[in-house]
Coordinates of C-alpha atoms in Angstrom, one line a residue:
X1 CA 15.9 17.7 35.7
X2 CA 15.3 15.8 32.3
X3 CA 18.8 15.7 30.5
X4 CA 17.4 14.8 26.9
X5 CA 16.9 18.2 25.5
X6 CA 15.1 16.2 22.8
X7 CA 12.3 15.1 25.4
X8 CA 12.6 18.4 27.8
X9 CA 11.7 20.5 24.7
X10 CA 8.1 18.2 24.3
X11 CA 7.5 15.0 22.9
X12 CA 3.9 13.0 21.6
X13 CA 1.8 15.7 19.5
X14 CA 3.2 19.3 19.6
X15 CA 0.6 20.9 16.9
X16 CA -2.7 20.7 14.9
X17 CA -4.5 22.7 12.4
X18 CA -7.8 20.6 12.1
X19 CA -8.7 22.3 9.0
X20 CA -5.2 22.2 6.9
X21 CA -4.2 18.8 8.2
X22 CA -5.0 15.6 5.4
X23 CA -7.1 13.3 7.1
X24 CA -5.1 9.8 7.7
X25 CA -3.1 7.4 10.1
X26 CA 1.0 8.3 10.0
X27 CA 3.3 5.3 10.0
X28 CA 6.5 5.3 11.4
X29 CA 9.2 2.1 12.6
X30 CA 11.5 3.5 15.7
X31 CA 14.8 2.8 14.5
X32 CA 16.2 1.2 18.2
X33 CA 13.1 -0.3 19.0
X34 CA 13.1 -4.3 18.5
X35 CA 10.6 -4.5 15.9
X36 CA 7.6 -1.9 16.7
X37 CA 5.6 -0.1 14.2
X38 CA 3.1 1.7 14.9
X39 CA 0.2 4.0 13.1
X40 CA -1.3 6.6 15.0
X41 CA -3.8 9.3 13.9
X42 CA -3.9 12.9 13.7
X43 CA -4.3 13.8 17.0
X44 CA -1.2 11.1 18.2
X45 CA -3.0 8.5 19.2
X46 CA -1.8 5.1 18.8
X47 CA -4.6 3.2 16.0
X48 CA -2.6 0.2 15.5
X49 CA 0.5 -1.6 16.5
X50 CA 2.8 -4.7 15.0
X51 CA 5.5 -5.9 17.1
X52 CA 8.0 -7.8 14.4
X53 CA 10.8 -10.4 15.0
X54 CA 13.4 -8.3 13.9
X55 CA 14.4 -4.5 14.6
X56 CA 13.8 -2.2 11.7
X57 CA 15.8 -2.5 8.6
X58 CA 15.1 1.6 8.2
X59 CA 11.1 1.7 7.2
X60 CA 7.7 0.4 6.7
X61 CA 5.0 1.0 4.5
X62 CA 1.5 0.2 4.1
X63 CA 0.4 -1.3 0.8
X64 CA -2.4 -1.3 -1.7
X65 CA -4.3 -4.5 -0.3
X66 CA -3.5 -3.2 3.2
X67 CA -0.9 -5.3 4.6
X68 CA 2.2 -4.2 5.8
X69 CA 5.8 -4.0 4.2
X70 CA 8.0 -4.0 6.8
X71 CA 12.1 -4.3 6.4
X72 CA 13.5 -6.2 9.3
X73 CA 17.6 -6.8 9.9
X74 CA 19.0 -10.3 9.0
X75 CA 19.4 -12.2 12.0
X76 CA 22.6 -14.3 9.7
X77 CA 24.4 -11.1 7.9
X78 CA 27.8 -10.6 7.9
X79 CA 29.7 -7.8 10.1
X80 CA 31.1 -6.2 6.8
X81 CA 32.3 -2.9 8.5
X82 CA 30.8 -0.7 11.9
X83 CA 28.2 1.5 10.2
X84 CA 27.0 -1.4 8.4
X85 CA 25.1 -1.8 11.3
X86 CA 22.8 0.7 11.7
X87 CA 21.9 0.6 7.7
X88 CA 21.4 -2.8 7.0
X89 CA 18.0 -4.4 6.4
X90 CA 17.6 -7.7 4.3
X91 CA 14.7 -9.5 5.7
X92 CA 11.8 -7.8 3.7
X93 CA 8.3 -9.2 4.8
X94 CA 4.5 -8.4 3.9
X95 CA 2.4 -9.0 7.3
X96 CA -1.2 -8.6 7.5
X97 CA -3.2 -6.6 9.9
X98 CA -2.4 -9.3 12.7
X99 CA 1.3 -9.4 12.0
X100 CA 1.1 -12.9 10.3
X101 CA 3.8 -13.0 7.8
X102 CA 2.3 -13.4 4.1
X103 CA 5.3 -13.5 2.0
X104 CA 9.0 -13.0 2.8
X105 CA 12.3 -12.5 0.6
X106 CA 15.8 -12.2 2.4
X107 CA 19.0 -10.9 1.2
X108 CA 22.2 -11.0 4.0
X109 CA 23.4 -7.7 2.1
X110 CA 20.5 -5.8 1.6
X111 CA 20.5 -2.4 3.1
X112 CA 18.9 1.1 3.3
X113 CA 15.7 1.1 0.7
X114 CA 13.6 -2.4 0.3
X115 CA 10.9 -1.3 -2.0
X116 CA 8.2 -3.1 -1.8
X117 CA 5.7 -3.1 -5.2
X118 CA 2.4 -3.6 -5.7
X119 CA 2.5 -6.8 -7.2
X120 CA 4.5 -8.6 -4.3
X121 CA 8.2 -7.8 -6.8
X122 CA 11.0 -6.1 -5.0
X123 CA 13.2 -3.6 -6.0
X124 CA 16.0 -2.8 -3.4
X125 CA 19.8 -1.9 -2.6
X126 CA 22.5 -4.4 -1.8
X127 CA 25.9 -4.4 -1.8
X128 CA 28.9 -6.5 -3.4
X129 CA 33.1 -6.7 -1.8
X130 CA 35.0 -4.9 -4.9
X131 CA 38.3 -6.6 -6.0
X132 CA 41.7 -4.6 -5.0
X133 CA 41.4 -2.9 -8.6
X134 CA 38.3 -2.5 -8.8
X135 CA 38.0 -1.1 -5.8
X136 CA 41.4 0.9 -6.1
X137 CA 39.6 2.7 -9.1
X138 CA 36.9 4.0 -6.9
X139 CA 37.9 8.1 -5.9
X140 CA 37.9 10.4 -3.0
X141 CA 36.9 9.5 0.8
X142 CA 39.1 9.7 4.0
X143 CA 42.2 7.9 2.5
X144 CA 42.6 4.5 4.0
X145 CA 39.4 3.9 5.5
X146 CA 38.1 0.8 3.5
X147 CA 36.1 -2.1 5.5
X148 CA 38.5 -3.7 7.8
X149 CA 39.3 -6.6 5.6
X150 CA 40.3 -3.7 3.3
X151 CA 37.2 -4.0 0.9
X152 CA 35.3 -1.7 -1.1
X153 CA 32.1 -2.8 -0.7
X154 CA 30.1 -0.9 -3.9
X155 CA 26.3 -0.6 -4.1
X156 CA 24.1 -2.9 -6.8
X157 CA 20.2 -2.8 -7.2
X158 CA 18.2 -6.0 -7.8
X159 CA 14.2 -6.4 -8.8
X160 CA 13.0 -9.9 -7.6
X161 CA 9.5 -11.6 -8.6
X162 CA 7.5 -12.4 -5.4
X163 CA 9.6 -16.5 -5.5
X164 CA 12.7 -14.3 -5.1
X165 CA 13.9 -15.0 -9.3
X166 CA 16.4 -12.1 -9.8
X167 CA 13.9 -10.3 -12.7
X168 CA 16.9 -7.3 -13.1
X169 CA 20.3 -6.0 -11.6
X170 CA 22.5 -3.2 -12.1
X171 CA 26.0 -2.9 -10.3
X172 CA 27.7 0.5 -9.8
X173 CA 31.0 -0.5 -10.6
X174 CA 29.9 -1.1 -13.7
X175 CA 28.1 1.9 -14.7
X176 CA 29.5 4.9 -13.0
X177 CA 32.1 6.6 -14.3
X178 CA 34.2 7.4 -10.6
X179 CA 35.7 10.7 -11.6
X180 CA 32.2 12.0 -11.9
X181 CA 31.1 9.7 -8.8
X182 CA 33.9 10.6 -6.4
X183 CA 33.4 9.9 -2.5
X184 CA 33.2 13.2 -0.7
X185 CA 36.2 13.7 1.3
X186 CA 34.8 13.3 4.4
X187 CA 33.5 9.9 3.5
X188 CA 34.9 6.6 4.6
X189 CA 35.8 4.2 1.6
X190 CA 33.9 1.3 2.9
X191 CA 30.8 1.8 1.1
X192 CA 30.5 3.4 -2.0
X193 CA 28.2 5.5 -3.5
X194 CA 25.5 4.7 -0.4
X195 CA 22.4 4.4 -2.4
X196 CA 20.3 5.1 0.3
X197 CA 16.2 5.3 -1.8
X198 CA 15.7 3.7 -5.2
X199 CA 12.1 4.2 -6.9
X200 CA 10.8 3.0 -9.8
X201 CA 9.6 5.4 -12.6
X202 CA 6.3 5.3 -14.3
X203 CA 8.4 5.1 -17.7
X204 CA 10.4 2.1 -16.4
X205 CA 13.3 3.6 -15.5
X206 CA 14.8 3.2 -11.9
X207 CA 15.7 6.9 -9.5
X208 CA 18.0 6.5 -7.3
X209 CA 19.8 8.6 -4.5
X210 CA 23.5 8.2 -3.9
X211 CA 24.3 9.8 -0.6
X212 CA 27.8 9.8 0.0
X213 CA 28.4 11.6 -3.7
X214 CA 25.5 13.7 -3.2
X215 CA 23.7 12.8 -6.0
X216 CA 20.4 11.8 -7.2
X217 CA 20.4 9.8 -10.8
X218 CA 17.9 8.1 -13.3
X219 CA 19.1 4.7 -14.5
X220 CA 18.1 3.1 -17.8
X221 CA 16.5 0.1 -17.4
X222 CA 18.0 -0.9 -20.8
X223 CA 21.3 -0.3 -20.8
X224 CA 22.1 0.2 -16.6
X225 CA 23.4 3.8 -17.9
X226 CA 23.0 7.0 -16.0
X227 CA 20.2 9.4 -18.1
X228 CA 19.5 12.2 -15.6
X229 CA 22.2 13.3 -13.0
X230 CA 21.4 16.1 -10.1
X231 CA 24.8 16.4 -8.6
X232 CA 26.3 18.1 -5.6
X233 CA 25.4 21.9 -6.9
X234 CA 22.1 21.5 -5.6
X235 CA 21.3 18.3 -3.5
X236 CA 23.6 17.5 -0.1
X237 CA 24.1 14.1 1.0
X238 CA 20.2 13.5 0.3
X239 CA 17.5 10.7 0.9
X240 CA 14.3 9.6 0.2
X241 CA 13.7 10.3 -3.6
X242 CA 10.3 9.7 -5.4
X243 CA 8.8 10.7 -8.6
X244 CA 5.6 12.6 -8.5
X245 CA 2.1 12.9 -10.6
X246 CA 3.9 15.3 -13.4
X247 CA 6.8 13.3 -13.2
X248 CA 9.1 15.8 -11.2
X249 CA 11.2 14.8 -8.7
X250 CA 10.6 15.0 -4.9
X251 CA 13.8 15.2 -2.8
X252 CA 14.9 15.7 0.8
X253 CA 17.8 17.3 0.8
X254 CA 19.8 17.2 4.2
X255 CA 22.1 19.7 3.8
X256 CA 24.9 18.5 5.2
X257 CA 28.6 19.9 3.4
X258 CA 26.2 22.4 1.2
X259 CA 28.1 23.8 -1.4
X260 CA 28.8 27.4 -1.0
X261 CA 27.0 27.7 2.5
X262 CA 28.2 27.5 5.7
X263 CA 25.0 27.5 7.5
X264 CA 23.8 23.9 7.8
X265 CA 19.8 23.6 7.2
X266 CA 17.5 20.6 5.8
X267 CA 15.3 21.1 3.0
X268 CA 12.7 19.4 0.8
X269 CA 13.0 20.4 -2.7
X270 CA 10.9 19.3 -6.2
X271 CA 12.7 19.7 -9.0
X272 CA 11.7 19.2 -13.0
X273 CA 13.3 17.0 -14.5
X274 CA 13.2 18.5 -18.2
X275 CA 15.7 21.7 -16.7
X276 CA 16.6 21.0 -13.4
X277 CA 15.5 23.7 -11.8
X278 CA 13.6 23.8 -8.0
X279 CA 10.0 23.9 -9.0
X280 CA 8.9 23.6 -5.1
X281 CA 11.1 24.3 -2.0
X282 CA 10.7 24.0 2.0
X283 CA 12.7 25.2 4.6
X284 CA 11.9 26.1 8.0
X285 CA 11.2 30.2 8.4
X286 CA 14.5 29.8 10.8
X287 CA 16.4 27.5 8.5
X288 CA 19.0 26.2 11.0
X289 CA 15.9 24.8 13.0
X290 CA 15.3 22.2 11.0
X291 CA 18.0 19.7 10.2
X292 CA 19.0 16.2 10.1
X293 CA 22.8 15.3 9.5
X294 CA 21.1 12.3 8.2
X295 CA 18.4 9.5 7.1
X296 CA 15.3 12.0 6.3
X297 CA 11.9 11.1 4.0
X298 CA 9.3 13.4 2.7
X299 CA 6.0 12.1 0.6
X300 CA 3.5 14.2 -1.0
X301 CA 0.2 13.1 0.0
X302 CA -3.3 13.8 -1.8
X303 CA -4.6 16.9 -1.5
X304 CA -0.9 18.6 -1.7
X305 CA 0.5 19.0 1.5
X306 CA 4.0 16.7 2.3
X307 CA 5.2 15.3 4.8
X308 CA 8.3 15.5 6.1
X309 CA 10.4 12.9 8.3
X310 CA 13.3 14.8 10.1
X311 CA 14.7 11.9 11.1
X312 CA 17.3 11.5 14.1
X313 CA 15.1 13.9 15.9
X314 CA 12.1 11.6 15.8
X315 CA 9.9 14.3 14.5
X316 CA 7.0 14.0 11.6
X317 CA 5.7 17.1 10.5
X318 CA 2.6 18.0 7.6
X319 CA 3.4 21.4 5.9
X320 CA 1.0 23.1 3.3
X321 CA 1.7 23.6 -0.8
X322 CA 2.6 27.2 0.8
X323 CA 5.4 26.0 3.4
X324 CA 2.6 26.5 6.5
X325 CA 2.6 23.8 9.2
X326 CA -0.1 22.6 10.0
X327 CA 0.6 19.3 12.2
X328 CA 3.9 18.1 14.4
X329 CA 4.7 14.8 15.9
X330 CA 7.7 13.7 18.0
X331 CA 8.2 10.2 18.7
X332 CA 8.1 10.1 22.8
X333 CA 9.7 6.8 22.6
X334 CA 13.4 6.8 23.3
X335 CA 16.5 3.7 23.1
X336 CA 19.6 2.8 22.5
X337 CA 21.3 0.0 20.8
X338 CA 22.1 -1.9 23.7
X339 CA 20.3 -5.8 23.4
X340 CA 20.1 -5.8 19.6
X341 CA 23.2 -7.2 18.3
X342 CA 24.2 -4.1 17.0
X343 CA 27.3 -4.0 19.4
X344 CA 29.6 -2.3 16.4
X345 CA 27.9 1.1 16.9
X346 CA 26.6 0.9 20.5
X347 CA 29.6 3.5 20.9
X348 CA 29.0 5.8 18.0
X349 CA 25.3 6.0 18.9
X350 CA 25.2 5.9 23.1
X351 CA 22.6 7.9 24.0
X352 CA 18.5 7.0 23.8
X353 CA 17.0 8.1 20.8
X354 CA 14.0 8.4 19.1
X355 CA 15.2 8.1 15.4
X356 CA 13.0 6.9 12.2
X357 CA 14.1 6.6 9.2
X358 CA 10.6 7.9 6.9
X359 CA 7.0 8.1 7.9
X360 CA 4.5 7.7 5.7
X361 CA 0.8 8.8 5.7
X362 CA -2.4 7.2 4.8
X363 CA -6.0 8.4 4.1
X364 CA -8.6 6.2 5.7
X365 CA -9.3 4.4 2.5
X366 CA -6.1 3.1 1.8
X367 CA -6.6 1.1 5.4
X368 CA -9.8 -0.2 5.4
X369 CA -9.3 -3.0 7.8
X370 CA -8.4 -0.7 10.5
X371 CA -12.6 0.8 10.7
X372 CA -14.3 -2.3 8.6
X373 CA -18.0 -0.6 9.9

C-alpha cells in the first residue's frame, strides 16, 4: 500500500473549472529537486522545463522580457546554523528560454526572497552575525538557542544595480525597536526577525514580512524607519507579501500560534493599508483543511482570482474573488534532501516531499516565446 498519504490522497491535477479558471502556464521550483523548474498549463501538463545548476533558493519567477529569474543555493556559503539550510538562496540568475544564464549576482548570505526587478536591479534579504551586545539586546525566543558559534545573526535588505553596486541597504538592528520586535517564544535566537518576502512599493517604499515576530511592515526608503506595522493581532508567522493595484496589501497568513485561536488554519487575507482592516479574506469552507506550518505564496492575477501556494503540501490552487475554487494542482514529484549538500537538516526533513516555496501564474502574453506562431 502507498505510505505517503500525501501521494495516496491524489497527486498531478485534482480539479478544473474551464470557465472560472484564468487562462496561463503556473510556475513552480520543487524545493528538493536539484535545480528543476517547470511551467505547466491548466490542465497539468508540463509546457516547459529548465534544469538549473543549483537546487532552488525558494522560487522563480518569470519576467517582463520573458526570461527566467531563478534563485539558486551558493555552492561557497557558510554553514551559519542547521535551518540555514533549507532557507538560503544567494545565487540569483536571469536564464533565457534555453536555460543560458544572462546575468547573475551572488551573495553567500542571501536567503528567503531575491526579488528580481524589471530593470535587471535586485532587491533581496540577507543576513549579518550581531556582536554579543547587539545581539544580547535582541528579545524573546527559546532562551539559549543562538547559532552554534553563539551569534545572532539579524536580517538586512540590499537593492543592487544589475553590476552588483550596492544602490540601498537597511539593517534591522538598526531600525527596530526589539521590545516591539520580540522573537516569539517558540523561536530559536539564531535568526532574527526572518524576513522571509520583501516587495517594493509603487511610492518607493520597501514591504516587508518578518516571520518569526509575526509581522508585516513598510520601511521608508528615506530614513530605514518602520511607517506601517500589522503586527501579531492579525497576521501569524506569515509569507509572501505584495502590494496590489489600489495599493492594499495582499498577505498569506499561515496561521501558525494564532492569537486567540486554538484551531490552526491558513489564510490569505488583503488588507487596507489607510485602517488596517481585512478588506478580502480566504479560508477553506473546512478551515483546518488548509494549512501550511510554513513557506506559503499567494498572487492576484488579472482578471481577480488568486492564487494560492500551500506550500509543504506541494499544492497550487486558483480560487475566485468569491472564495470558489476553481483549479487544484499537486506536485506528483516527491524527494528528500539526501545528495544536495544539505546534510544539516537531512534529519529534520527525512521523508520525500513535494514542497515549493510560491507558484506563480502567467497569461499567455506574458510568455510569448513559449507559442512564437
Amino acid at each position: 500500500m502507498e505510505q505517503s498519504t500525501l501521494i495516496r490522497r491524489g497527486v498531478g491535477l485534482r480539479g478544473i473549472d474551464a470557465y472560472k479558471v484564468s487562462p496561463g502556464y503556473t510556475l513552480f521550483a520543487h524545493l528538493t529537486r536539484p535545480g528543476t523548474v517547470k511551467l505547466i498549463d491548466n490542465h497539468g501538463q508540463e509546457v516547459h522545463r529548465w534544469d538549473l545548476p543549483y537546487r532552488p533558493g525558494r522560487h522563480a519567477q518569470i519576467l517582463a522580457n520573458g526570461n527566467l529569474a531563478y534563485n539558486g543555493v551558493h555552492p561557497d556559503a557558510p554553514r551559519l546554523f542547521p535551518l540555514w539550510q533549507k532557507y538560503r538562496g544567494g545565487v540569483m540568475m536571469e536564464v533565457d528560454s534555453q536555460g543560458n544564464i544572462v546575468s547573475e549576482h551572488r551573495d553567500p548570505l542571501a536567503h528567503h526572497d531575491q526579488h528580481h526587478l524589471d530593470n535587471g536591479e535586485l532587491l533581496y534579504t540577507t543576513i549579518e552575525g550581531l556582536d554579543s551586545d547587539k545581539g544580547g539586546a535582541v528579545l524573546g525566543g527559546i532562551p539559549n538557542s543562538e547559532a552554534p558559534d553563539g551569534t545572532v545573526y539579524a536580517d538586512c535588505i540590499k537593492h543592487v544595480s544589475r553590476s552588483g553596486e550596492l544602490l540601498w541597504s537597511w539593517k534591522a538592528i538598526d531600525h527596530l525597536d526589539p521590545k516591539k520586535f520580540a522573537l516569539q517564544p517558540h523561536y530559536p535566537r539564531e535568526h532574527w526577525p526572518l524576513i522571509n518576502s520583501v516587495y517594493p512599493l509603487k511610492d518607493g517604499n520597501i514591504l516587508a514580512s518578518l516571520r518569526s515576530v509575526s509581522a508585516v511592515v513598510i520601511i521608508s526608503r528615506d530614513t530605514g524607519e518602520v511607517v506601517w506595522h500589522l503586527d501579531s493581532t492579525v497576521v501569524a508567522q506569515q509569507h509572501c507579501a505584495s502590494e496590489l493595484e489600489d495599493g492594499s496589501i495582499l498577505i498569506f497568513d499561515n496561521g501558525t500560534f494564532r492569537r486567540h485561536e486554538s484551531a490552526t488554519y491558513s489564510r490569505v487575507i488583503q488588507v487596507s493599508r489607510n485602517d488596517k482592516s481585512i478588506i478580502w479574506e480566504y479560508k477553506d469552507p473546512h478551515p483546518m483543511t488548509f494549512f501550511t506550518p510554513f513557506m506559503g505564496g499567494v498572487q492576484r492575477l488579472p482578471g481577480g482570482n488568486t492564487l494560492i501556494t500551500e506550500a509543504a503540501f506541494g499544492r497550487i490552487f486558483e480560487v475566485t474573488q468569491h472564495g470558489e475554487l476553481v483549479w487544484e494542482y499537486i506536485n506528483p514529484d516527491f524527494a528528500d534532501y539526501k545528495g544536495l549538500d544539505a546534510k544539516e537538516i537531512e534529519g529534520y526533513f527525512p521523508y520525500p516531499a513535494n514542497a515549493l516555496f510560491r507558484a506563480y501564474k502567467y497569461t499567455p502574453e506574458q510568455i510569448p516565446w513559449l507559442h512564437p506562431n
